[in-house]
Coordinates of C-alpha atoms and ligand atoms in Angstrom, one line a residue:
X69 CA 92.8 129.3 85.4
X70 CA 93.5 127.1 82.6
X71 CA 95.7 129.6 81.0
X72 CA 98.2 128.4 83.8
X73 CA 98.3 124.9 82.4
X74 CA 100.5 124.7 79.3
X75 CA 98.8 121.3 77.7
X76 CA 101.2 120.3 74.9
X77 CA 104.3 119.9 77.5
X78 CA 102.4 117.2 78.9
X79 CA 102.0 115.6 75.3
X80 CA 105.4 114.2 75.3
X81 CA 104.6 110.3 76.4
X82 CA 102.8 109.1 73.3
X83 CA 101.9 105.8 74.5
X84 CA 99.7 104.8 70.6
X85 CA 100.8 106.2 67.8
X86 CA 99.0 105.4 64.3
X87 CA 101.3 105.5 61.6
X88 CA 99.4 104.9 58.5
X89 CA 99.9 100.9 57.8
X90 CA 100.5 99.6 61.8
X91 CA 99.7 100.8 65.4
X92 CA 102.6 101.4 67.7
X93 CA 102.1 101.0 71.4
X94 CA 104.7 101.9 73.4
X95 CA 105.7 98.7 75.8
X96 CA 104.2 99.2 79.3
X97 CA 105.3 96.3 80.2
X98 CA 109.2 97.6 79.4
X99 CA 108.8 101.1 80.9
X100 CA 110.0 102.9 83.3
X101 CA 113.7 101.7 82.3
X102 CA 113.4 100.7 78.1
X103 CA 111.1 102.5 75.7
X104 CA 110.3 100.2 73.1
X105 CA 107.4 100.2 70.7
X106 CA 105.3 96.7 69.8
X107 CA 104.3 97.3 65.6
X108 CA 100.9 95.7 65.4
X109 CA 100.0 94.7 61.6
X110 CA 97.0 93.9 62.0
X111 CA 93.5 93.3 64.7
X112 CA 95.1 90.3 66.0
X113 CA 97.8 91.8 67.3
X114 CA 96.5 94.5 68.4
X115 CA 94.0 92.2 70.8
X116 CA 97.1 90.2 72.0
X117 CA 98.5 93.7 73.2
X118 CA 95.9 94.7 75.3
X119 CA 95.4 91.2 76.8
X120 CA 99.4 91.2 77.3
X121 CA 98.9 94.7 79.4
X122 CA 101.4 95.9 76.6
X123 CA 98.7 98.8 76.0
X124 CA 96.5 99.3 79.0
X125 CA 94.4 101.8 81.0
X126 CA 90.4 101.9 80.1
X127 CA 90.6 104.6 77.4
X128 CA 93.7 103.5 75.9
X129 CA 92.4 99.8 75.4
X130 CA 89.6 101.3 73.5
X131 CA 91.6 103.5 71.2
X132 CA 94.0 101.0 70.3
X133 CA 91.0 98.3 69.9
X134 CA 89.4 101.0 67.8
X135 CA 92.6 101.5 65.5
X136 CA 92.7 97.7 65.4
X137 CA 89.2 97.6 63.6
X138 CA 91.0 100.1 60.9
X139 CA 93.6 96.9 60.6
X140 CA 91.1 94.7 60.4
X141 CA 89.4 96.8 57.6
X142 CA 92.8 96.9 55.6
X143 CA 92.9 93.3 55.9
X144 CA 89.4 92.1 54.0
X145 CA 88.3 93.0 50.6
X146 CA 84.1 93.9 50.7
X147 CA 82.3 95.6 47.9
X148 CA 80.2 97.6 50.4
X149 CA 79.9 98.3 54.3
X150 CA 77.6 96.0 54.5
X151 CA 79.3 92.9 53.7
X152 CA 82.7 94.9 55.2
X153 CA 80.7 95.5 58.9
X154 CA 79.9 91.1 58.3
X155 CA 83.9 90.0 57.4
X156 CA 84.7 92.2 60.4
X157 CA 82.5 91.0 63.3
X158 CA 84.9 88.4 64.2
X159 CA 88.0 90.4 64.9
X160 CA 85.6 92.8 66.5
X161 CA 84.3 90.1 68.7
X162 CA 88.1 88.9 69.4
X163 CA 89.2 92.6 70.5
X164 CA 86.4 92.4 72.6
X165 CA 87.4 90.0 74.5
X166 CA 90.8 91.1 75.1
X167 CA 89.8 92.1 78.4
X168 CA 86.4 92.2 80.6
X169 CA 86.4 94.8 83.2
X170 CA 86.6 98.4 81.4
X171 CA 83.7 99.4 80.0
X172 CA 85.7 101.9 77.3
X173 CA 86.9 98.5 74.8
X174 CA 83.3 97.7 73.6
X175 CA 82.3 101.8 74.0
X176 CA 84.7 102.1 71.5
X177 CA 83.9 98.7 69.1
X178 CA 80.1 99.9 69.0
X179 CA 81.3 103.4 68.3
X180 CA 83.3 101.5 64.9
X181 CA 80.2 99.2 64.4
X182 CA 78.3 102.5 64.3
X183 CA 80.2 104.1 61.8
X184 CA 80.3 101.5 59.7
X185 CA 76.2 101.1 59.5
X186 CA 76.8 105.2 59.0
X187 CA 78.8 104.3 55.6
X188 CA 76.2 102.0 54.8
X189 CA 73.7 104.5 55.1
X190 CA 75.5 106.1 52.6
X191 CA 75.4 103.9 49.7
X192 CA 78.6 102.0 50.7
X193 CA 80.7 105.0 50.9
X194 CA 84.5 104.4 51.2
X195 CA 83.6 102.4 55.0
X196 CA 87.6 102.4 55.2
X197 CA 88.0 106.3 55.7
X198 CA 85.2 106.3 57.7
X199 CA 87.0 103.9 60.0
X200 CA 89.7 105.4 60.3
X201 CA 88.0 108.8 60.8
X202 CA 86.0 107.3 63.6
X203 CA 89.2 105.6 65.4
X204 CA 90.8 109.4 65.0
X205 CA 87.6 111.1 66.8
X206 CA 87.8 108.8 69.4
X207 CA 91.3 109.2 70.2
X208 CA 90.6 113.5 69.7
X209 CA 87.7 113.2 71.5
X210 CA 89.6 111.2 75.0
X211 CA 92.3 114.2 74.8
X212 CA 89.7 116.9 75.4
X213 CA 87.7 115.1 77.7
X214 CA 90.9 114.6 79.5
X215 CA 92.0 118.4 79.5
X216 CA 88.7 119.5 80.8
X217 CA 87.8 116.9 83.4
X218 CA 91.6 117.7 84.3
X219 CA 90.7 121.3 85.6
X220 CA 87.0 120.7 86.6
X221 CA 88.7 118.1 89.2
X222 CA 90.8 119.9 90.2
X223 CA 88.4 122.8 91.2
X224 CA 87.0 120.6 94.1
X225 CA 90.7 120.4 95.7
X226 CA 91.4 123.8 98.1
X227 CA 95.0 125.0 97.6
X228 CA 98.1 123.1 99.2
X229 CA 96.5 119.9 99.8
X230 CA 97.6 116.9 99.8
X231 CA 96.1 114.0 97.1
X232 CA 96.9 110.1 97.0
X233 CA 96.5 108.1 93.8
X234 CA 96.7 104.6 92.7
X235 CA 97.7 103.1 89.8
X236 CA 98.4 104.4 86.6
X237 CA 95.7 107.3 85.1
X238 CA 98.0 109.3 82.9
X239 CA 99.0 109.9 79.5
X240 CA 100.1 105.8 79.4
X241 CA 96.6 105.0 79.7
X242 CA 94.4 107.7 77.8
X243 CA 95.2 109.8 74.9
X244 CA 96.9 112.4 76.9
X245 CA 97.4 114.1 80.0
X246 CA 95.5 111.7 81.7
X247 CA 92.4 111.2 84.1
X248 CA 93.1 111.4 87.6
X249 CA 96.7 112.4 86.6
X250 CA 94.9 115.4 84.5
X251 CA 93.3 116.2 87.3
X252 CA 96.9 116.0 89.8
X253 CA 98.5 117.7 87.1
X254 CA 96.4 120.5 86.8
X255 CA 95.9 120.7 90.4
X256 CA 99.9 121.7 90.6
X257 CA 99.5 124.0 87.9
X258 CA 97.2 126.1 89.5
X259 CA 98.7 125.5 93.0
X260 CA 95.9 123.6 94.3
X261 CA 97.9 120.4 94.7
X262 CA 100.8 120.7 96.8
X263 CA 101.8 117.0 97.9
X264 CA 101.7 114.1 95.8
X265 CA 101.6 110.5 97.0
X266 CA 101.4 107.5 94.4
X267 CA 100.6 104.5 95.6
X268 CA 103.2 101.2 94.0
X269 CA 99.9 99.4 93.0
X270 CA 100.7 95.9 93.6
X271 CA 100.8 93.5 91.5
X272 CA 101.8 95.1 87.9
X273 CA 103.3 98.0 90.0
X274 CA 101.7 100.3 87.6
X275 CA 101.7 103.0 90.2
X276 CA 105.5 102.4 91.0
X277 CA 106.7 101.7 86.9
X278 CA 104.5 104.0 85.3
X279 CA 102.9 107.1 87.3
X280 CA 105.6 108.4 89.7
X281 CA 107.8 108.0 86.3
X282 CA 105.1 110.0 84.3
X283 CA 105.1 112.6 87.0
X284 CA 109.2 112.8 86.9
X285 CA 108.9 113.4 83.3
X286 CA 107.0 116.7 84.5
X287 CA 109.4 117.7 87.2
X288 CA 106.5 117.4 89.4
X289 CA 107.6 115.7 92.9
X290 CA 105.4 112.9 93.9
X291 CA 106.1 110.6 96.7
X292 CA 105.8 106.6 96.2
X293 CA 104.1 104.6 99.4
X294 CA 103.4 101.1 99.6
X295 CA 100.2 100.3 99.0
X296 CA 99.4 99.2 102.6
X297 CA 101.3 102.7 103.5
X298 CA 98.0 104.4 102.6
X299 CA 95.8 104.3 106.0
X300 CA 98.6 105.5 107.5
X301 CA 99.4 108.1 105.2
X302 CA 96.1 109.3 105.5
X303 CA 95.7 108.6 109.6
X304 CA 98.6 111.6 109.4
X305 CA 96.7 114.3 108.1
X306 CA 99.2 114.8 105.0
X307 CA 96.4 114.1 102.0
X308 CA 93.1 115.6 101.7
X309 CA 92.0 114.0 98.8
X310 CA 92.4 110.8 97.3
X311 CA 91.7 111.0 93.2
X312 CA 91.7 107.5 91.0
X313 CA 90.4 106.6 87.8
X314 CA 87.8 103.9 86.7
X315 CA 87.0 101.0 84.6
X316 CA 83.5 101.1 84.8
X317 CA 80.9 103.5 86.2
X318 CA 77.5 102.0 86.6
X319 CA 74.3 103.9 86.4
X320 CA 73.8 103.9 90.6
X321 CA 77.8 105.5 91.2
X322 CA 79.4 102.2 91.6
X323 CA 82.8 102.3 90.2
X324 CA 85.2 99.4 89.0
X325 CA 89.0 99.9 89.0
X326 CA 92.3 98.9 90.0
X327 CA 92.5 96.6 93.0
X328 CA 92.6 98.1 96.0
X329 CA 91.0 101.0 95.2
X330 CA 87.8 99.9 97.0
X331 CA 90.0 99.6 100.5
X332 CA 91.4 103.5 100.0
X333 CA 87.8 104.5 99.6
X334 CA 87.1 102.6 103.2
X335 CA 90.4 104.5 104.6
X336 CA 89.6 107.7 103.3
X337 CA 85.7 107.5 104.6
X338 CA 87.0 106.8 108.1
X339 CA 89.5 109.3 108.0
X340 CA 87.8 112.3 106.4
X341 CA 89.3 112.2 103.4
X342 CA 87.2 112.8 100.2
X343 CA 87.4 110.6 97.4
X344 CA 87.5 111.8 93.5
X345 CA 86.5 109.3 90.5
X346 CA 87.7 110.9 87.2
X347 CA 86.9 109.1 84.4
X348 CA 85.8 110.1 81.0
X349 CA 82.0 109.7 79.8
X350 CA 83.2 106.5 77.9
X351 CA 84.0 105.2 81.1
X352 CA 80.5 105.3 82.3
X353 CA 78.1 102.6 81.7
X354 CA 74.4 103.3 82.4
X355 CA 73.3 100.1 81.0
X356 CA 74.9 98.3 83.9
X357 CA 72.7 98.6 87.4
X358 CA 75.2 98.2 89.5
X359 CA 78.8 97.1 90.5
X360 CA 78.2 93.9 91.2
X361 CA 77.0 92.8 88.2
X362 CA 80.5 94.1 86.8
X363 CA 82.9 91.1 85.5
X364 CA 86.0 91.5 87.1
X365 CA 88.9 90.5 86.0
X366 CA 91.3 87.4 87.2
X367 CA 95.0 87.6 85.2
X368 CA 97.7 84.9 85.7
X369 CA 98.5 84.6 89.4
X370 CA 101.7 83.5 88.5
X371 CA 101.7 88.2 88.7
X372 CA 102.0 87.8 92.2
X373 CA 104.2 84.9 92.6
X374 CA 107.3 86.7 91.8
X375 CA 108.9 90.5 90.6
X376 CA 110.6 91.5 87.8
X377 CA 111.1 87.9 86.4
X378 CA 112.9 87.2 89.3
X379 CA 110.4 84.6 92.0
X380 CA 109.8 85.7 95.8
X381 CA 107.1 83.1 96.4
X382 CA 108.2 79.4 97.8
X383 CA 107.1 77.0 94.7
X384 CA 104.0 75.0 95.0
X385 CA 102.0 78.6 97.0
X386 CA 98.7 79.0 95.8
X387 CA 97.8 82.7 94.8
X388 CA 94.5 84.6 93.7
X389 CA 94.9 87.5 91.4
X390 CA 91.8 89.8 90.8
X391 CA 92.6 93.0 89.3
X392 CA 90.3 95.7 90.0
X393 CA 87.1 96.1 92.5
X394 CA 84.7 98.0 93.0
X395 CA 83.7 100.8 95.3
X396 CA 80.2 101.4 96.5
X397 CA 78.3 105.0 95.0
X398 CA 78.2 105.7 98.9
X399 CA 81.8 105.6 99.3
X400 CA 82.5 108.7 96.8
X401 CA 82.5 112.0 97.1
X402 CA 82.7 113.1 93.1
X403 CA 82.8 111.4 90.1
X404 CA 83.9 114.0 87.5
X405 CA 83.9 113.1 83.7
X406 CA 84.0 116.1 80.9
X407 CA 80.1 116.2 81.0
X408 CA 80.3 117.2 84.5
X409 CA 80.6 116.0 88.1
X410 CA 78.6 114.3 90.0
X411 CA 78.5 115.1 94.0
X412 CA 77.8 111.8 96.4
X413 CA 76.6 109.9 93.2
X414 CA 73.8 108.2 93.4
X415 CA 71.3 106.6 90.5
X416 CA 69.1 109.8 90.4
X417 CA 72.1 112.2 90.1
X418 CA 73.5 109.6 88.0
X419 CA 70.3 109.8 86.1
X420 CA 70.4 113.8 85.4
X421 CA 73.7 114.0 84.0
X422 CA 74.0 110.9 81.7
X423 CA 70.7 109.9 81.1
X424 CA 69.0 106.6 81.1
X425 CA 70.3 103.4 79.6
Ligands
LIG776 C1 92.5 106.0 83.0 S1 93.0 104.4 83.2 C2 91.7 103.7 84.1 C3 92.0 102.5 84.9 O1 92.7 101.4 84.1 C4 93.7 100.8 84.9 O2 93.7 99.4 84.8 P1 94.9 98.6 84.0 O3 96.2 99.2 84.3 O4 94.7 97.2 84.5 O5 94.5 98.8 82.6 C5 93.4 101.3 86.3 O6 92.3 100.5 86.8 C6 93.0 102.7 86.0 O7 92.5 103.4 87.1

C-alpha cells in the first residue's frame, strides 16, 4: 500500500532549511498569504524564532533548536569537546527555554549534548562535524518516522471515512509530510480517507493559516469548521475518526497538545468517534508520570484580544491564554509513533513499547 503514496510531492513546503552558515525558517507567522524566510546567524536567534511561533510544531522546534547548537558551535573557539560542550551550555540552556510544553526541544538539546560527550570520547575529534552530523540525523530521522507512522495510522481508519483534525501537524511543523497530516495524507492516498475536516484552531489559527493551506497545496479537499463546529460535526455522523498530534506523551498515555484538543477527545468519546494520537517517539516522554505534571504553556493574551493585527476585543477585557492541554490515556483510542501503536494506552502498554524511564 505504500507504493500508492508518492512521498517526495509532499516535500515541497520546506519549512527549515540549513544552508551551510545560517538556518532559514520559513515565517509561520506570514503564511498562508507571504512566504518569507527569517536568516538566523546564530543560537540566539534561532531561540527568539521558536519563542516568536516563527518556527513551531514539537518536532520542528527541536530540529531548528538542534541546528541552532551547530550556530552556537560556529560561534566559540574550544580546543576540545570538552571545554566546547562547557562554552555551549548556555545557549543550550537559552534554546531550552524557548518554550515549555513539547517534549521534542530538550529530546533534541540532550540528543547534541550527547554527541558532543561522543566527540569527546573520541579524543576531541572535530565536535563541530559531529554537530552538525547529529542536527542532520535528527532532522533525517523525523522524516522517516513521519512516512511510516503516516501509513501505520492510517491502517486503523476503514475506507471512506471521515477524520477531523486540529491544528497544524504537517510538513510546517516536522521535517516533512507531517504527523497527523502524514497520517490524513496517506489515508487519501490509499482511499481510506474520504472527508477532511480542519478545525480553525483558535487563537494562532494554525488550523485555518497553515493546514487547510498545506492540504490545498496537495489538491486534497479539506473542509475548515470552527472550532466549536466540532460536536456538531461529529453529532452528524460525517467523521469517524478524529487524528491530532502531540506535544508530550507521558509514560501512562496522557498526551499534551494544542488547546482544545482535550474537549474533541470528550466529543468524540460521547459520540463514538475514535481518537488517533500520532506523534513521533521524540514526542514521547517516559520520564514524565503523567499529564498533569506537564508545564503548559501561557503566551501573550494580547493572541486573543484581536485578529490579524486588527483588535475585536473592547480595551481594558481581561483574557487567559493557555495553549495546549492535555487529554487523559482513557480518552484515546491509539497513539501511533514509528515504533508502533499503542491501543487504549495505558502505563503497562506504554511500558512494552517504549520502555521504562
Ligand atoms: C506535529 S506538531 C505537534 C503539535 O505542535 C503544535 O503546537 P504549536 O503550533 O503551538 O507549536 C500543536 O500542538 C501540534 O499538535
Amino acid at each position: 500500500m505504500t507504493d500508492a503514496i508518492d512521498y517526495a510531492s509532499y516535500d515541497r513546503i520546506r519549512p527549515i532549511r540549513w544552508t551551510g552558515d545560517t538556518l532559514e525558517l520559513l515565517d509561520q507567522r506570514r503564511l498562508p498569504f507571504a512566504t518569507e524566510y527569517v536568516a538566523c546567524a546564530d543560537s540566539d536567534a534561532v531561540a527568539e524564532a521558536i519563542h516568536a511561533l516563527a518556527v513551531r510544531g514539537a518536532p520542528a522546534i527541536g530540529i531548528a533548536a538542534a541546528w541552532g547548537v551547530v550556530l552556537a558551535g560556529r560561534a566559540i573557539q574550544a580546543r576540545d569537546a570538552t571545554e566546547a560542550a562547557a562554552r555551549l551550555e548556555p545557549a543550550l540552556r537559552h534554546l531550552n527555554a524557548a518554550r515549555p510544553t513539547a517534549v521534542n526541544l530538550a529530546w533534541a538539546l540532550a540528543r547534541m549534548r550527547a554527541a558532543l560527550a561522543l566527540a569527546q570520547a573520541g579524543e576531541g575529534a572535530d565536535w563541530r562535524a559531529a554537530l552538525e552530523a547529529e542536527a542532520r540525523a535528527i532532522e533525517t530521522e523525523d522524516l522517516a518516522a513521519n512516512r511510516a507512522m503516516g501509513v501505520l495510522g492510517a491502517s486503523l481508519i476503514e475506507e471512506g471515512s471521515g477524520v477531523l483534525t486540529h491544528c497544524n501537524t504537517g510538513s510546517l511543523a516536522t521535517a516533512g509530510f507531517g504527523t497527523a497530516l502524514g497520517v490524513i495524507r496517506a489515508g487519501v492516498a490509499q482511499g481510506r480517507v474520504g472527508r477532511v475536516y480542519a478545525g480553525e484552531t483558535r487563537p494562532w489559527n494554525q488550523g485555518a493559516r497553515l493546514t487547510v493551506w498545506e492540504l490545498q497545496q496537495d489538491g486534497i479537499d479539506a473542509t475548515l469548521i470552527a472550532d466549536a463546529a466540532a460536536s456538531h460535526l461529529m453529532k452528524g455522523g460525517e467523521v469517524q475518526w478524529v487524528v491530532v498530534g502531540a506535544d508530550r506523551i507521558c509514560a501512562n498515555g496522557d498526551v499534551a497538545n494544542k488547546i482544545g484538543t482535550y474537549q474533541l477527545a470528550i466529543a468524540a468519546r460521547h459520540h463514538g468517534v475514535r481518537f488517533m494520537v500520532v506523534a513521533p517517539s521524540s514526542t514521547v516522554d517516559m520520564a514524565m508520570a503523567s499529564g498533569d505534571l506537564i508545564e503548559i504553556e501561557e503566551r501573550d493574551p494580547g493572541e486573543l484580544l484581536g485578529v490579524a493585527g486588527s483588535r475585536t476585543v473592547a480595551e481594558g477585557v481581561q483574557a487567559w491564554n493557555p495553549v495546549f492541554d492535555v487529554t487523559p490515556a482513557e480518552l484515546i483510542d491509539a497513539i501511533v509513533t514509528e515504533k508502533g501503536i499503542v491501543e487504549r494506552p495505558h502505563a503497562a502498554s506504554m511500558r512494552s513499547l517504549f520502555g521504562g524511564a
